[in-house]
PDB file of C-alpha atoms in Angstrom:
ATOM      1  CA  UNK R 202       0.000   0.000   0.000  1.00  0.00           C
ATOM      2  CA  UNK R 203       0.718   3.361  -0.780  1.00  0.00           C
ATOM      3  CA  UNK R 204       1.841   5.999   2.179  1.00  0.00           C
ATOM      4  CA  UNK R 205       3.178   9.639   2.494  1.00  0.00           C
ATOM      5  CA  UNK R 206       5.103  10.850   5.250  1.00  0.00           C
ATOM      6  CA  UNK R 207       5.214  14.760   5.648  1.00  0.00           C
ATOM      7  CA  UNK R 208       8.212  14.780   8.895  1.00  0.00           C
ATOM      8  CA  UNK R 209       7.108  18.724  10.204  1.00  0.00           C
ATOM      9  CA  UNK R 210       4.123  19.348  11.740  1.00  0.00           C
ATOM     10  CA  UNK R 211       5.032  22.915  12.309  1.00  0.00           C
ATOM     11  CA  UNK R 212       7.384  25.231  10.255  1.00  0.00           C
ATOM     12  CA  UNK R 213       7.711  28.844  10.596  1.00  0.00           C
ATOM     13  CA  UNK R 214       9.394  30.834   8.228  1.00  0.00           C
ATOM     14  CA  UNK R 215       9.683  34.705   8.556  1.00  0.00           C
ATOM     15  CA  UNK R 216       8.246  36.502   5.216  1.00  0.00           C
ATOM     16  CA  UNK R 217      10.635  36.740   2.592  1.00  0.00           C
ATOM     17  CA  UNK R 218      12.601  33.301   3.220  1.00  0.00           C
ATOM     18  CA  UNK R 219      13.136  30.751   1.342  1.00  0.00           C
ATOM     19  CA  UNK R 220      10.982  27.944   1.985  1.00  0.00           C
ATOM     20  CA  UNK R 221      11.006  23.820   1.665  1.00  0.00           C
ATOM     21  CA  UNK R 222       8.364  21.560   2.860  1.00  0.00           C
ATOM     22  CA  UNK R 223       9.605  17.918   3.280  1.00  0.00           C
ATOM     23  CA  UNK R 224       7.740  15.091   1.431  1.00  0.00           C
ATOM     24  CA  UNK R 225       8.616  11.481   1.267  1.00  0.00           C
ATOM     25  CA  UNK R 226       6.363   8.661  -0.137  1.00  0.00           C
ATOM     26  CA  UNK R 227       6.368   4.602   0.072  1.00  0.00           C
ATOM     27  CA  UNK R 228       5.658   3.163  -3.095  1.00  0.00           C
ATOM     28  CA  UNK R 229       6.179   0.124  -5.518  1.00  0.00           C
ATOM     29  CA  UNK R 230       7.249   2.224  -8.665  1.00  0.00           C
ATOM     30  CA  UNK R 231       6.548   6.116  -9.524  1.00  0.00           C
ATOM     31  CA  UNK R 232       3.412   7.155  -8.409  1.00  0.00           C
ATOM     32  CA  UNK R 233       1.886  10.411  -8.976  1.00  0.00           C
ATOM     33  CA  UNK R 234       2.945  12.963  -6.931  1.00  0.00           C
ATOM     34  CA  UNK R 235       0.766  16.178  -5.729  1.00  0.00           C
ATOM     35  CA  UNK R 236       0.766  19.184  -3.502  1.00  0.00           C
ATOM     36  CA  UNK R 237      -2.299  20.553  -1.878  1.00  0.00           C
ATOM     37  CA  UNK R 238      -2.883  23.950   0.305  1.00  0.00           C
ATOM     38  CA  UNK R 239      -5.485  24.628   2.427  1.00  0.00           C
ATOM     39  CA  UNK R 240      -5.950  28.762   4.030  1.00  0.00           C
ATOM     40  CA  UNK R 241      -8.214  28.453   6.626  1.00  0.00           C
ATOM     41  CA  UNK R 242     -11.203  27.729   7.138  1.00  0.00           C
ATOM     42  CA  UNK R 243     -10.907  26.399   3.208  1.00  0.00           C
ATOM     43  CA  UNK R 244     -10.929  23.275   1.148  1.00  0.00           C
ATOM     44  CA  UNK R 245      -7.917  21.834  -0.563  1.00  0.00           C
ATOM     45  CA  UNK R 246      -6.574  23.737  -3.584  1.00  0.00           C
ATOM     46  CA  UNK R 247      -4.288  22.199  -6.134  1.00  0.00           C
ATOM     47  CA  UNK R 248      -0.309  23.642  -6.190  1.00  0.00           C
ATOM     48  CA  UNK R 249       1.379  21.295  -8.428  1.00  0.00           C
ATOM     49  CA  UNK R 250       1.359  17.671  -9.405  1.00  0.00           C
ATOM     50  CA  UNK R 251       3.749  15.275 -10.868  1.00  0.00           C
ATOM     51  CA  UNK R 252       3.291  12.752 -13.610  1.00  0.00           C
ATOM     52  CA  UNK R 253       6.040  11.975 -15.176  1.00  0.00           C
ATOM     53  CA  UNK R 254       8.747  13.584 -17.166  1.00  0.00           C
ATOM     54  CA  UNK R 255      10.697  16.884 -16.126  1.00  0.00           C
ATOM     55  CA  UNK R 256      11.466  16.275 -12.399  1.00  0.00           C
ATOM     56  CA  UNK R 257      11.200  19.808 -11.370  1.00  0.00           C
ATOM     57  CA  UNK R 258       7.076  20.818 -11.339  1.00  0.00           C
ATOM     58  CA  UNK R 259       6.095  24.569 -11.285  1.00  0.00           C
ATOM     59  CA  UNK R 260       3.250  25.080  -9.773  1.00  0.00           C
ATOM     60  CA  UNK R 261       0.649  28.116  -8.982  1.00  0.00           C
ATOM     61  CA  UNK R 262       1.761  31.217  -6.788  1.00  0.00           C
ATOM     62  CA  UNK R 263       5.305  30.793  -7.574  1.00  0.00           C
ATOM     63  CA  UNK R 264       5.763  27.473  -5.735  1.00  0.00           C
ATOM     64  CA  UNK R 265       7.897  24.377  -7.185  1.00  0.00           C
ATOM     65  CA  UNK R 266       8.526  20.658  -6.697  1.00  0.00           C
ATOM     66  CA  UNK R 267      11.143  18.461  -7.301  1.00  0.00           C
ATOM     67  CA  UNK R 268      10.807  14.564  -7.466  1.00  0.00           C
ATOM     68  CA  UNK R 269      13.824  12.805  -6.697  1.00  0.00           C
ATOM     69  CA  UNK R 270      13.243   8.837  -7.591  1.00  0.00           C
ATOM     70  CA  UNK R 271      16.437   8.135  -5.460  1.00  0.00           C
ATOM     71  CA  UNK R 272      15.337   9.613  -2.242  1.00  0.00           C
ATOM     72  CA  UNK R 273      11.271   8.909  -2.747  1.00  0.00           C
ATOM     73  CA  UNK R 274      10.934  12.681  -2.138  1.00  0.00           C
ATOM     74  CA  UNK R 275       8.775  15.047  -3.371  1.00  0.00           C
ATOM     75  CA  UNK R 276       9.867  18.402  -1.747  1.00  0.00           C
ATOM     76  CA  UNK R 277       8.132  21.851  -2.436  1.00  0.00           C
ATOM     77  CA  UNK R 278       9.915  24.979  -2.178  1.00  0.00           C
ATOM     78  CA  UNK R 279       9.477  29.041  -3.076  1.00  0.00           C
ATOM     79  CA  UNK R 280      11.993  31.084  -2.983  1.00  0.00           C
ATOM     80  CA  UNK R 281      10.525  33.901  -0.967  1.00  0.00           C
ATOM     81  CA  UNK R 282       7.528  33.602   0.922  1.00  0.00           C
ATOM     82  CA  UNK R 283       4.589  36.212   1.594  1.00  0.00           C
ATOM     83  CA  UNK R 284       2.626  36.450   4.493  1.00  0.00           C
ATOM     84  CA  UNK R 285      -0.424  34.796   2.439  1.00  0.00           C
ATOM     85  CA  UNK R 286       1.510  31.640   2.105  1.00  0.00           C
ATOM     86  CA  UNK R 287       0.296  31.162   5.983  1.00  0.00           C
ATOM     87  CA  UNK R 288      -1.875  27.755   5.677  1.00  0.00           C
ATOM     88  CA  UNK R 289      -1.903  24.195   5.582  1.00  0.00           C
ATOM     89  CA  UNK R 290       0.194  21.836   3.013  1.00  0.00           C
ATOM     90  CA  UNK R 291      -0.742  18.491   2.377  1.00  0.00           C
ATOM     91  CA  UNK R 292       1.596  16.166  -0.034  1.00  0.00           C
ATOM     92  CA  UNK R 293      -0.430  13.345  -1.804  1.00  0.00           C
ATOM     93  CA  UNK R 294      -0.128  10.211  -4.366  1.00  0.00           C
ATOM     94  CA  UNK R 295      -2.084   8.411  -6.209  1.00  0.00           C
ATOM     95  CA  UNK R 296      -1.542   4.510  -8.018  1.00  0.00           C
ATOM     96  CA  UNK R 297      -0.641   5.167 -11.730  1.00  0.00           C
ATOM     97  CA  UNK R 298      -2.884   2.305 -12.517  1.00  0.00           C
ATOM     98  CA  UNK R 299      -5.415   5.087 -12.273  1.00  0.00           C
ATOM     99  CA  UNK R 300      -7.263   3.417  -9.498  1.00  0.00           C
ATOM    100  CA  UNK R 301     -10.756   4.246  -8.589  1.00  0.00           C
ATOM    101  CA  UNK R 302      -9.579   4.617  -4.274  1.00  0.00           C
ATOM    102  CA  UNK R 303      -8.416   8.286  -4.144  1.00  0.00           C
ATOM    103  CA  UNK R 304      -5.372   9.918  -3.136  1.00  0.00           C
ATOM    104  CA  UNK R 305      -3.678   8.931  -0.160  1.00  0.00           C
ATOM    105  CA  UNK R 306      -2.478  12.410   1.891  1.00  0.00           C
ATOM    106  CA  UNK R 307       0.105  13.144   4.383  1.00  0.00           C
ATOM    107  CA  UNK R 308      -0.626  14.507   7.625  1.00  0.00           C
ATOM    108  CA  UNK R 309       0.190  17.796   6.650  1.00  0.00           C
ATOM    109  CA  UNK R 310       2.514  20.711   7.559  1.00  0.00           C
ATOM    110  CA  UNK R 311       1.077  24.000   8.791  1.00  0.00           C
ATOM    111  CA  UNK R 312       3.578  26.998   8.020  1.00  0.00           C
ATOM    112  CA  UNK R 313       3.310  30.098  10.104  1.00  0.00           C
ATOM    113  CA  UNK R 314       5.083  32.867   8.840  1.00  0.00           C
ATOM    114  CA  UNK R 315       6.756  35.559  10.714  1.00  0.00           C
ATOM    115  CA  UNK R 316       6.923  39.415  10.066  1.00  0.00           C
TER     116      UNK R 316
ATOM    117  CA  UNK H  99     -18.269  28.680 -11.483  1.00  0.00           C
ATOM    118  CA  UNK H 100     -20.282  26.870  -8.732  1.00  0.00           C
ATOM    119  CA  UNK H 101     -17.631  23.839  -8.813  1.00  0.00           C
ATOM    120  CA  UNK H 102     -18.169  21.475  -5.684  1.00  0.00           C
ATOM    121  CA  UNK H 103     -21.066  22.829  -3.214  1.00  0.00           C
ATOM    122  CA  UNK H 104     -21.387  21.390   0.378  1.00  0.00           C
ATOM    123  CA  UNK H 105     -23.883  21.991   2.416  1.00  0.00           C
ATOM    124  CA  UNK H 106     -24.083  22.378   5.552  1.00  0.00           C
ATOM    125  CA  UNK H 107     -20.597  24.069   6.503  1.00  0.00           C
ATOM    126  CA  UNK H 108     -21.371  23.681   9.847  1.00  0.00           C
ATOM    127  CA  UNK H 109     -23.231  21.147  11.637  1.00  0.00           C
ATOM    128  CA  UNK H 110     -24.049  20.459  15.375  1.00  0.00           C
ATOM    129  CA  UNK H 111     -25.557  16.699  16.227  1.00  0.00           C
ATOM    130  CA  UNK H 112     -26.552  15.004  19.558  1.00  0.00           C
ATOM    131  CA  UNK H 113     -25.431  11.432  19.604  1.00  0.00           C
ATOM    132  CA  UNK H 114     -27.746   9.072  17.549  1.00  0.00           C
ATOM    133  CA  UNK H 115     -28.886  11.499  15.367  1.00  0.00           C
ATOM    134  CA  UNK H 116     -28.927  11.282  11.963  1.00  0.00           C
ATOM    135  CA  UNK H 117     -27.868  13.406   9.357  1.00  0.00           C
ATOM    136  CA  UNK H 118     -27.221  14.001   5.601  1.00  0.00           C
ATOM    137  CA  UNK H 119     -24.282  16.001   4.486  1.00  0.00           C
ATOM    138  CA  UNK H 120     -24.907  17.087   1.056  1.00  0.00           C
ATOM    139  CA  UNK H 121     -22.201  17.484  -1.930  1.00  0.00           C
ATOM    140  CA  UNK H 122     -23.225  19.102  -5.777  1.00  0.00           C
ATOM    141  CA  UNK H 123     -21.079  19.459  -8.790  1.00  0.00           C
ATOM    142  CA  UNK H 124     -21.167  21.280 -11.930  1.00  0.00           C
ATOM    143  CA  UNK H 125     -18.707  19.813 -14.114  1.00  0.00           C
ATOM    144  CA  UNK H 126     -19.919  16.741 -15.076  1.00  0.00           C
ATOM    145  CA  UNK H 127     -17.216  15.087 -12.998  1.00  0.00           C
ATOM    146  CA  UNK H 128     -17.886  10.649 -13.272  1.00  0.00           C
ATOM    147  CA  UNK H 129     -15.807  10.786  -9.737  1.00  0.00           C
ATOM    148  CA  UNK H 130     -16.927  11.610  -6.665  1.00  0.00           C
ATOM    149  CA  UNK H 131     -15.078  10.875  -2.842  1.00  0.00           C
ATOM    150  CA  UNK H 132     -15.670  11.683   0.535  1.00  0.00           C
ATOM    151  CA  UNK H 133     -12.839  12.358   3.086  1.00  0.00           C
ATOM    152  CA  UNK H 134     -13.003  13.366   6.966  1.00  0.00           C
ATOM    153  CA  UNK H 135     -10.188  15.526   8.394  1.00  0.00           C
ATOM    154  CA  UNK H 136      -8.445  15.248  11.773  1.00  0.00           C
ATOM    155  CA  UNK H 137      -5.966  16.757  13.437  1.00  0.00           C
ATOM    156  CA  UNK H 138      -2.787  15.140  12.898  1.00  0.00           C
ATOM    157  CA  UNK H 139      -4.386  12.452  10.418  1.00  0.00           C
ATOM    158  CA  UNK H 140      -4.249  14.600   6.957  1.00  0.00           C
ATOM    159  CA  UNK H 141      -7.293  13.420   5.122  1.00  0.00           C
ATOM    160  CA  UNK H 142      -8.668   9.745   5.272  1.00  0.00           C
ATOM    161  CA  UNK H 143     -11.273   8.442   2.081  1.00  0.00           C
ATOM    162  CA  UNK H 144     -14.957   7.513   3.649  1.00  0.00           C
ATOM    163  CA  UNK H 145     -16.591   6.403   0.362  1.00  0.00           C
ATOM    164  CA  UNK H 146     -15.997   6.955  -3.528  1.00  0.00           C
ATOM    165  CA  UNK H 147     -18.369   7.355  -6.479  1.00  0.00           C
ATOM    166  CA  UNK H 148     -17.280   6.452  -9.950  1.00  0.00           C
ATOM    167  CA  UNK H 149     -20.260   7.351 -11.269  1.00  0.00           C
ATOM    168  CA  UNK H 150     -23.884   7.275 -11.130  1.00  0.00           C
ATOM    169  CA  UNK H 151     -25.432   3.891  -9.277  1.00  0.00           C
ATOM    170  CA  UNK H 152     -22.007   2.740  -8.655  1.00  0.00           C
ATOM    171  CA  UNK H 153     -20.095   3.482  -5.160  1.00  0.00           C
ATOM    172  CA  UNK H 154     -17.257   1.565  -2.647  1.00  0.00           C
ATOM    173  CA  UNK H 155     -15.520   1.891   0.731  1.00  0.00           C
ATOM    174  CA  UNK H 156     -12.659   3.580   0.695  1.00  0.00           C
ATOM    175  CA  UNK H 157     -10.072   3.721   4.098  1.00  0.00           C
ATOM    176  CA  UNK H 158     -12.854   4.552   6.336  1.00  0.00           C
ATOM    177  CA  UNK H 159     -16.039   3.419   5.691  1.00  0.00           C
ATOM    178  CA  UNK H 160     -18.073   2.452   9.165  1.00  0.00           C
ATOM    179  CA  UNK H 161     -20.649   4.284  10.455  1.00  0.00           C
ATOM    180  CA  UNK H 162     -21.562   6.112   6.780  1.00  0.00           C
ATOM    181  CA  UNK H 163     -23.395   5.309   3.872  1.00  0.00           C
ATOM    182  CA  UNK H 164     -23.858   7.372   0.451  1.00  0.00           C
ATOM    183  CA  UNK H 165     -25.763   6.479  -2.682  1.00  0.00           C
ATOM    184  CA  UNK H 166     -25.085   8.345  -5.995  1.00  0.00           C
ATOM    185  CA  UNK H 167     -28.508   8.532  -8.049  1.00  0.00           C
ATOM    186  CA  UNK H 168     -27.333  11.889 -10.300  1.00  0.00           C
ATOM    187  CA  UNK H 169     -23.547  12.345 -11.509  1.00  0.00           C
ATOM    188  CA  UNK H 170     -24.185  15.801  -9.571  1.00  0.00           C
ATOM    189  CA  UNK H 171     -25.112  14.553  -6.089  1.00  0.00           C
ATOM    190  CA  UNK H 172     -23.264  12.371  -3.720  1.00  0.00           C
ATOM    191  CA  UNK H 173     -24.733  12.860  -0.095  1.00  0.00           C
ATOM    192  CA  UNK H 174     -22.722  10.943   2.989  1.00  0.00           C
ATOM    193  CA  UNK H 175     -25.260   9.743   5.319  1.00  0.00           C
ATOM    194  CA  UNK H 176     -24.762   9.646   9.311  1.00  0.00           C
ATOM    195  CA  UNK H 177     -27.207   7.003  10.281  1.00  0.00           C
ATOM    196  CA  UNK H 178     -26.557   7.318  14.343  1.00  0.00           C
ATOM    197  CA  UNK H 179     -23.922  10.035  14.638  1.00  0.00           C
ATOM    198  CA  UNK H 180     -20.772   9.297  17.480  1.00  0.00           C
ATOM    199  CA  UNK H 181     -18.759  11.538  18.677  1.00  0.00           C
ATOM    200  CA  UNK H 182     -15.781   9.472  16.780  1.00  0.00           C
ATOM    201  CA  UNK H 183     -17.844  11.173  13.928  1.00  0.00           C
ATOM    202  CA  UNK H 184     -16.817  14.746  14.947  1.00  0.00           C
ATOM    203  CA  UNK H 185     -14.576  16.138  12.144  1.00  0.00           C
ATOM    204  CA  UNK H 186     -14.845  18.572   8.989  1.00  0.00           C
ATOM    205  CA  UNK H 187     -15.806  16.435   6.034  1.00  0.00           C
ATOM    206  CA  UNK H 188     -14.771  17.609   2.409  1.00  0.00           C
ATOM    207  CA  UNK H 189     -16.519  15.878  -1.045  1.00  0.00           C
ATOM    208  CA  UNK H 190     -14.345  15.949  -4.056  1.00  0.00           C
ATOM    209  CA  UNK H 191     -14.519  15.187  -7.641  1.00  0.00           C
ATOM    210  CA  UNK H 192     -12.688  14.285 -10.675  1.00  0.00           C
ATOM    211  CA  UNK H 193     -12.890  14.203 -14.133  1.00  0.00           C
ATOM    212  CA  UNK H 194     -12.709  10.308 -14.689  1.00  0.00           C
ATOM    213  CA  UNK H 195     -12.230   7.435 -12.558  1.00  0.00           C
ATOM    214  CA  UNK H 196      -8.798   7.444 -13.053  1.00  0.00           C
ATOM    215  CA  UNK H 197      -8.902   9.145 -10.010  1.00  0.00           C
ATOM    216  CA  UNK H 198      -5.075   9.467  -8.941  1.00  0.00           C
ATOM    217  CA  UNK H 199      -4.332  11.245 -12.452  1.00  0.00           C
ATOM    218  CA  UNK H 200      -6.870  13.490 -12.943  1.00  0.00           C
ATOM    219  CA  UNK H 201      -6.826  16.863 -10.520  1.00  0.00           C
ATOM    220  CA  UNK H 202      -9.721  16.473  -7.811  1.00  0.00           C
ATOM    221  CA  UNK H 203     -11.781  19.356  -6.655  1.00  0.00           C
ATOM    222  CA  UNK H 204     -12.249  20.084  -3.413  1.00  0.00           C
ATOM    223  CA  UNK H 205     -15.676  21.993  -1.664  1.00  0.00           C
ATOM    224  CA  UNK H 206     -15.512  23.944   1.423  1.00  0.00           C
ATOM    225  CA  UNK H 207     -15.701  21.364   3.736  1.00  0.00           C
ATOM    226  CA  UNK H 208     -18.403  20.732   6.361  1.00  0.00           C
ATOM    227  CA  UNK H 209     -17.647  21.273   9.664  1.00  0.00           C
ATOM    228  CA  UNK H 210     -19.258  18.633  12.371  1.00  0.00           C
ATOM    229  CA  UNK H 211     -19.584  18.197  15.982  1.00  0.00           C
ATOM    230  CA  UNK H 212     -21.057  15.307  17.636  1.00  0.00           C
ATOM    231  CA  UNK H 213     -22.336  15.630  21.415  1.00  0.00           C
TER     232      UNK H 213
END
């Protein structure tokens, strides 16, 4: 079975850092790879995602992804962060079978971000 | 663009109620999932649609049922609510049942406490 492991809970990052957001999966072969947000009080919205190809993903509000097959990781970073970036991040894969069962999500790490 | 619609967002239930939570669509999605949300536990799948008159369990399953007579609706059903069953709830849909390649769409979420 699939499984995604997001190791912080917490992160706080003081606005204008750079940031990275750990994610590591457990998986037979390459599954697909995405990153979630959630403000809050919101549902999930949709970063970036990985399929296949190009390693390094750009996704929306200037975030970005890299899969590494050799570590299992799927790490997000931005290079500067803005006080809006304050909210939840959830790291998920899916079976590339396609499989009818969802998306299985990490735990989530909630950023803070300091003035 | 309506998207995914949930309704309630909040909902307060005495033990051994029942309750409906209901979840709409407008893009003519053929998948349909519900997950619950808890703190520390990312998101966990309760039930999946992948398409009209057809539905399964997904991680989750006990103490909810849902039915899905219209590719628009898929309601989750609290037949005798516990307070195990206290968490924010969030439908989501997909183009196909491919589900883990195709970009789900999240609603709001609902928000429930169980007494």
């Amino acid at each position: 079975a699939q499984s995604v492991t997001q190791p912080d809970i917490h992160i706080t990052v003081s606005e204008g850092a750079s940031l990275e957001l750990r994610c590591n999966y457990s998986y037979g072969a390459t599954p697909y790879l995405f990153w979630y947000v959630q403000s809050p009080g919101q549902g999930l919205q949709l970063l970036l995602k990985y399929f296949s190809g190009d390693t390094l993903v750009q996704g929306i509000k200037g975030f970005e992804a890299e899969f590494k097959r050799s570590q299992s990781s799927f790490n997000l970073r931005k290079p500067s962060v803005h006080w809006s970036d304050a909210a939840e991040y959830f790291c998920a894969v899916g079976a590339p079978g396609g499989g009818a069962d969802g998306l299985t999500f990490g735990k989530g790490t909630h950023l803070i971000i300091q003035p | 663009n309506a998207g995914v619609t949930q309704t309630p967002k909040f909902q307060v239930l005495k033990t051994g109620q029942s309750m409906t939570l209901q979840c709409a669509q407008d893009m003519n999605h053929e998948y349909m999932s519900w997950y619950r949300q808890d703190p520390g536990m990312g998101l966990r799948l309760i039930h999946y649609s992948v398409g009209a008159g057809i539905t399964d369990q997904g991680e989750v399953p006990n103490g909810y049922n849902v039915s899905r007579s219209t590719t628009e609706d898929f309601p989750l059903r609290l037949l005798s609510a516990a307070p195990s069953q206290t968490s924010v709830y969030f439908c989501a849909s997909s183009y196909s049942q491919a589900a883990a390649k195709n970009i789900q769409y999240f609603g709001a979420g609902t928000r429930l406490s169980v007494l």
